[in-house]
């Protein structure tokens, strides 16, 4: 079993995190993030039913390995919400991947930014908060030597490697299977003004 790599209440896939990350966004959402600290996380089920070749992944957060030429899968039963940024520093490259976005936000201190996310999560009932770079080796890993939960959450197909994604995964507490709960497609966290940590650095012409 993988040991938690906890720092400030966040389970980092690798620590320290990269000093800077970038977020392709629509202008309205970017301004809300920078000026008001509004962070929108998406239920992984939304990505599983998204036809967009960059955002969509029918096996989102499902770990897939090949062992003895057979596909082995690891599932997380809890609900997971994702916020996705990138380590791609070239704005034009990033907007070339996400054609429906028109601005790029630069987050200048990743660890301080994630600490604010962690604080904003205090009012939400959740099981774990994890952050890390995505590996683009789904279906191509040849062995599984231990149960590493984060591997599935931070694993994507090789065809999406141009995203260079750095993601935040909020895993919710388990719910009673005998109690019907309403489906939530997105979750909003409010961190307050983040203009000291984030800024719009590129606008599509």
mmCIF file of C-alpha atoms in Angstrom:
data_model
loop_
_atom_site.group_PDB
_atom_site.id
_atom_site.type_symbol
_atom_site.label_atom_id
_atom_site.label_comp_id
_atom_site.label_asym_id
_atom_site.label_seq_id
_atom_site.Cartn_x
_atom_site.Cartn_y
_atom_site.Cartn_z
ATOM 1 C CA UNK A 1 0.000 0.000 0.000
ATOM 2 C CA UNK A 2 1.345 3.413 -0.974
ATOM 3 C CA UNK A 3 2.114 5.737 1.940
ATOM 4 C CA UNK A 4 0.453 9.139 1.881
ATOM 5 C CA UNK A 5 2.723 11.992 0.830
ATOM 6 C CA UNK A 6 0.941 14.584 2.957
ATOM 7 C CA UNK A 7 2.053 18.191 3.120
ATOM 8 C CA UNK A 8 -0.330 20.788 4.536
ATOM 9 C CA UNK A 9 -3.231 18.344 4.350
ATOM 10 C CA UNK A 10 -2.704 17.608 0.637
ATOM 11 C CA UNK A 11 -1.580 14.221 -0.677
ATOM 12 C CA UNK A 12 0.996 15.116 -3.312
ATOM 13 C CA UNK A 13 1.820 12.634 -6.036
ATOM 14 C CA UNK A 14 5.217 14.310 -6.110
ATOM 15 C CA UNK A 15 6.586 16.895 -3.684
ATOM 16 C CA UNK A 16 7.448 19.690 -3.907
ATOM 17 C CA UNK A 17 4.937 20.653 -6.586
ATOM 18 C CA UNK A 18 6.066 22.635 -9.638
ATOM 19 C CA UNK A 19 6.471 26.336 -8.766
ATOM 20 C CA UNK A 20 4.182 27.531 -11.567
ATOM 21 C CA UNK A 21 1.236 26.130 -13.486
ATOM 22 C CA UNK A 22 -1.087 27.452 -16.175
ATOM 23 C CA UNK A 23 -4.809 27.152 -16.784
ATOM 24 C CA UNK A 24 -6.547 27.480 -20.153
ATOM 25 C CA UNK A 25 -9.933 29.023 -19.520
ATOM 26 C CA UNK A 26 -12.755 31.129 -20.830
ATOM 27 C CA UNK A 27 -12.333 34.759 -19.884
ATOM 28 C CA UNK A 28 -15.348 34.912 -17.548
ATOM 29 C CA UNK A 29 -14.168 31.939 -15.496
ATOM 30 C CA UNK A 30 -10.588 33.211 -15.458
ATOM 31 C CA UNK A 31 -11.650 36.556 -14.019
ATOM 32 C CA UNK A 32 -13.738 34.812 -11.373
ATOM 33 C CA UNK A 33 -10.736 32.700 -10.385
ATOM 34 C CA UNK A 34 -8.277 35.599 -10.186
ATOM 35 C CA UNK A 35 -10.487 38.275 -8.631
ATOM 36 C CA UNK A 36 -12.811 36.174 -6.463
ATOM 37 C CA UNK A 37 -11.018 32.859 -6.053
ATOM 38 C CA UNK A 38 -13.936 30.885 -7.472
ATOM 39 C CA UNK A 39 -12.702 27.407 -8.330
ATOM 40 C CA UNK A 40 -14.960 25.037 -10.254
ATOM 41 C CA UNK A 41 -14.275 21.314 -9.907
ATOM 42 C CA UNK A 42 -15.905 18.798 -12.241
ATOM 43 C CA UNK A 43 -17.393 15.442 -11.363
ATOM 44 C CA UNK A 44 -15.354 12.738 -13.115
ATOM 45 C CA UNK A 45 -18.566 11.297 -14.523
ATOM 46 C CA UNK A 46 -18.861 14.389 -16.718
ATOM 47 C CA UNK A 47 -15.542 13.564 -18.428
ATOM 48 C CA UNK A 48 -16.651 9.970 -18.974
ATOM 49 C CA UNK A 49 -19.566 11.218 -21.068
ATOM 50 C CA UNK A 50 -17.790 14.097 -22.835
ATOM 51 C CA UNK A 51 -17.311 13.666 -26.610
ATOM 52 C CA UNK A 52 -14.495 16.233 -26.752
ATOM 53 C CA UNK A 53 -11.308 14.286 -27.628
ATOM 54 C CA UNK A 54 -9.196 16.338 -25.194
ATOM 55 C CA UNK A 55 -11.556 16.443 -22.228
ATOM 56 C CA UNK A 56 -13.435 13.204 -22.718
ATOM 57 C CA UNK A 57 -12.216 9.912 -21.271
ATOM 58 C CA UNK A 58 -14.609 7.019 -20.805
ATOM 59 C CA UNK A 59 -12.249 5.581 -18.197
ATOM 60 C CA UNK A 60 -11.501 8.808 -16.301
ATOM 61 C CA UNK A 61 -9.852 8.014 -12.902
ATOM 62 C CA UNK A 62 -9.954 4.270 -13.670
ATOM 63 C CA UNK A 63 -6.482 2.737 -13.373
ATOM 64 C CA UNK A 64 -5.750 0.382 -16.278
ATOM 65 C CA UNK A 65 -2.724 -1.931 -16.385
ATOM 66 C CA UNK A 66 -1.593 -4.826 -18.510
ATOM 67 C CA UNK A 67 -0.580 -7.866 -16.484
ATOM 68 C CA UNK A 68 0.238 -11.037 -18.414
ATOM 69 C CA UNK A 69 -1.297 -9.378 -21.495
ATOM 70 C CA UNK A 70 -4.582 -8.868 -19.684
ATOM 71 C CA UNK A 71 -6.193 -5.541 -18.828
ATOM 72 C CA UNK A 72 -6.581 -5.053 -15.084
ATOM 73 C CA UNK A 73 -8.688 -2.204 -13.747
ATOM 74 C CA UNK A 74 -8.798 -0.329 -10.458
ATOM 75 C CA UNK A 75 -11.904 1.646 -9.549
ATOM 76 C CA UNK A 76 -12.556 4.236 -6.860
ATOM 77 C CA UNK A 77 -16.040 3.895 -5.414
ATOM 78 C CA UNK A 78 -16.143 7.380 -3.939
ATOM 79 C CA UNK A 79 -17.237 10.398 -5.948
ATOM 80 C CA UNK A 80 -14.283 12.435 -7.271
ATOM 81 C CA UNK A 81 -14.156 16.051 -8.452
ATOM 82 C CA UNK A 82 -11.267 17.313 -10.590
ATOM 83 C CA UNK A 83 -9.675 20.686 -11.321
ATOM 84 C CA UNK A 84 -7.183 20.573 -14.169
ATOM 85 C CA UNK A 85 -4.318 22.928 -14.975
ATOM 86 C CA UNK A 86 -1.170 22.420 -17.069
ATOM 87 C CA UNK A 87 2.607 22.568 -16.941
ATOM 88 C CA UNK A 88 2.697 23.809 -20.552
ATOM 89 C CA UNK A 89 4.292 27.261 -20.292
ATOM 90 C CA UNK A 90 3.613 28.345 -23.878
ATOM 91 C CA UNK A 91 0.137 29.964 -23.977
ATOM 92 C CA UNK A 92 -0.365 29.453 -27.703
ATOM 93 C CA UNK A 93 0.413 25.757 -27.352
ATOM 94 C CA UNK A 94 -2.025 25.432 -24.469
ATOM 95 C CA UNK A 95 -4.840 27.231 -26.293
ATOM 96 C CA UNK A 96 -4.043 25.114 -29.339
ATOM 97 C CA UNK A 97 -5.015 22.073 -27.287
ATOM 98 C CA UNK A 98 -8.144 23.648 -25.797
ATOM 99 C CA UNK A 99 -9.736 25.442 -28.708
ATOM 100 C CA UNK A 100 -12.824 26.595 -26.788
ATOM 101 C CA UNK A 101 -10.728 28.611 -24.315
ATOM 102 C CA UNK A 102 -9.590 32.165 -24.989
ATOM 103 C CA UNK A 103 -7.248 33.083 -22.097
ATOM 104 C CA UNK A 104 -4.449 31.549 -20.057
ATOM 105 C CA UNK A 105 -4.113 32.084 -16.314
ATOM 106 C CA UNK A 106 -0.686 31.793 -14.732
ATOM 107 C CA UNK A 107 -0.585 30.533 -11.141
ATOM 108 C CA UNK A 108 2.732 31.755 -9.814
ATOM 109 C CA UNK A 109 2.970 29.805 -6.564
ATOM 110 C CA UNK A 110 1.421 26.368 -6.907
ATOM 111 C CA UNK A 111 1.901 25.280 -3.302
ATOM 112 C CA UNK A 112 0.422 28.487 -1.856
ATOM 113 C CA UNK A 113 -2.492 28.268 -4.292
ATOM 114 C CA UNK A 114 -3.205 24.663 -3.329
ATOM 115 C CA UNK A 115 -3.054 25.618 0.348
ATOM 116 C CA UNK A 116 -5.900 28.055 -0.287
ATOM 117 C CA UNK A 117 -7.841 25.322 -2.056
ATOM 118 C CA UNK A 118 -7.313 23.096 0.968
ATOM 119 C CA UNK A 119 -8.603 25.820 3.294
ATOM 120 C CA UNK A 120 -11.667 26.376 1.091
ATOM 121 C CA UNK A 121 -12.428 22.649 1.281
ATOM 122 C CA UNK A 122 -12.880 22.850 5.054
ATOM 123 C CA UNK A 123 -16.632 23.326 4.674
ATOM 124 C CA UNK A 124 -16.990 20.310 2.362
ATOM 125 C CA UNK A 125 -17.231 16.743 3.605
ATOM 126 C CA UNK A 126 -14.397 15.025 1.757
ATOM 127 C CA UNK A 127 -12.124 12.024 2.244
ATOM 128 C CA UNK A 128 -8.902 13.252 0.602
ATOM 129 C CA UNK A 129 -7.389 16.050 -1.441
ATOM 130 C CA UNK A 130 -4.607 15.039 -3.849
ATOM 131 C CA UNK A 131 -2.495 16.916 -6.385
ATOM 132 C CA UNK A 132 0.042 15.892 -8.993
ATOM 133 C CA UNK A 133 1.156 15.552 -12.581
ATOM 134 C CA UNK A 134 -0.747 13.213 -14.869
ATOM 135 C CA UNK A 135 1.059 10.249 -16.450
ATOM 136 C CA UNK A 136 0.033 9.327 -19.987
ATOM 137 C CA UNK A 137 0.437 5.580 -19.790
ATOM 138 C CA UNK A 138 -3.068 4.224 -19.337
ATOM 139 C CA UNK A 139 -3.257 0.673 -20.739
ATOM 140 C CA UNK A 140 0.505 0.624 -21.303
ATOM 141 C CA UNK A 141 1.881 -0.089 -17.817
ATOM 142 C CA UNK A 142 3.162 -3.644 -17.844
ATOM 143 C CA UNK A 143 3.088 -4.525 -14.175
ATOM 144 C CA UNK A 144 1.263 -3.746 -10.971
ATOM 145 C CA UNK A 145 3.379 -4.373 -7.891
ATOM 146 C CA UNK A 146 1.260 -2.579 -5.319
ATOM 147 C CA UNK A 147 -2.124 -0.937 -4.942
ATOM 148 C CA UNK A 148 -1.499 2.718 -5.742
ATOM 149 C CA UNK A 149 -4.824 4.526 -5.709
ATOM 150 C CA UNK A 150 -3.467 7.771 -7.135
ATOM 151 C CA UNK A 151 -2.156 6.006 -10.228
ATOM 152 C CA UNK A 152 -5.690 5.652 -11.549
ATOM 153 C CA UNK A 153 -6.748 9.161 -10.615
ATOM 154 C CA UNK A 154 -3.627 10.618 -12.251
ATOM 155 C CA UNK A 155 -3.519 8.391 -15.343
ATOM 156 C CA UNK A 156 -4.646 9.272 -18.882
ATOM 157 C CA UNK A 157 -4.286 8.051 -22.458
ATOM 158 C CA UNK A 158 -1.113 8.771 -24.451
ATOM 159 C CA UNK A 159 -3.174 10.648 -27.095
ATOM 160 C CA UNK A 160 -3.784 13.422 -24.529
ATOM 161 C CA UNK A 161 -0.117 13.960 -23.597
ATOM 162 C CA UNK A 162 0.030 17.448 -25.157
ATOM 163 C CA UNK A 163 -2.093 18.680 -22.246
ATOM 164 C CA UNK A 164 0.802 18.221 -19.787
ATOM 165 C CA UNK A 165 -1.857 18.200 -17.111
ATOM 166 C CA UNK A 166 -1.408 18.958 -13.432
ATOM 167 C CA UNK A 167 -4.585 18.133 -11.596
ATOM 168 C CA UNK A 168 -6.267 18.462 -8.255
ATOM 169 C CA UNK A 169 -8.512 15.592 -7.152
ATOM 170 C CA UNK A 170 -11.067 15.964 -4.388
ATOM 171 C CA UNK A 171 -12.336 12.555 -3.276
ATOM 172 C CA UNK A 172 -15.589 12.755 -1.359
ATOM 173 C CA UNK A 173 -16.650 10.731 1.651
ATOM 174 C CA UNK A 174 -18.427 7.477 0.902
ATOM 175 C CA UNK A 175 -22.205 7.689 0.938
ATOM 176 C CA UNK A 176 -24.783 5.200 2.169
ATOM 177 C CA UNK A 177 -25.708 3.065 -0.886
ATOM 178 C CA UNK A 178 -29.211 2.684 0.519
ATOM 179 C CA UNK A 179 -29.803 6.434 0.522
ATOM 180 C CA UNK A 180 -30.416 8.189 -2.790
ATOM 181 C CA UNK A 181 -28.333 11.351 -3.134
ATOM 182 C CA UNK A 182 -28.781 14.025 -5.822
ATOM 183 C CA UNK A 183 -26.153 14.011 -8.569
ATOM 184 C CA UNK A 184 -23.777 16.998 -8.528
ATOM 185 C CA UNK A 185 -21.941 17.690 -11.805
ATOM 186 C CA UNK A 186 -19.755 20.550 -10.542
ATOM 187 C CA UNK A 187 -18.576 21.901 -7.221
ATOM 188 C CA UNK A 188 -17.621 25.490 -6.465
ATOM 189 C CA UNK A 189 -14.988 26.464 -3.901
ATOM 190 C CA UNK A 190 -14.579 30.084 -2.795
ATOM 191 C CA UNK A 191 -11.026 31.086 -1.879
ATOM 192 C CA UNK A 192 -11.302 34.865 -1.949
ATOM 193 C CA UNK A 193 -9.140 37.238 -3.991
ATOM 194 C CA UNK A 194 -6.269 35.307 -5.624
ATOM 195 C CA UNK A 195 -4.744 38.154 -7.633
ATOM 196 C CA UNK A 196 -1.570 37.866 -5.556
ATOM 197 C CA UNK A 197 -1.059 34.320 -6.855
ATOM 198 C CA UNK A 198 -2.752 34.264 -10.258
ATOM 199 C CA UNK A 199 -3.107 36.510 -13.287
ATOM 200 C CA UNK A 200 -4.352 36.358 -16.867
ATOM 201 C CA UNK A 201 -1.159 36.389 -18.925
ATOM 202 C CA UNK A 202 -2.432 35.679 -22.434
ATOM 203 C CA UNK A 203 -5.597 36.486 -24.374
ATOM 204 C CA UNK A 204 -6.372 34.869 -27.712
ATOM 205 C CA UNK A 205 -6.373 37.457 -30.477
#
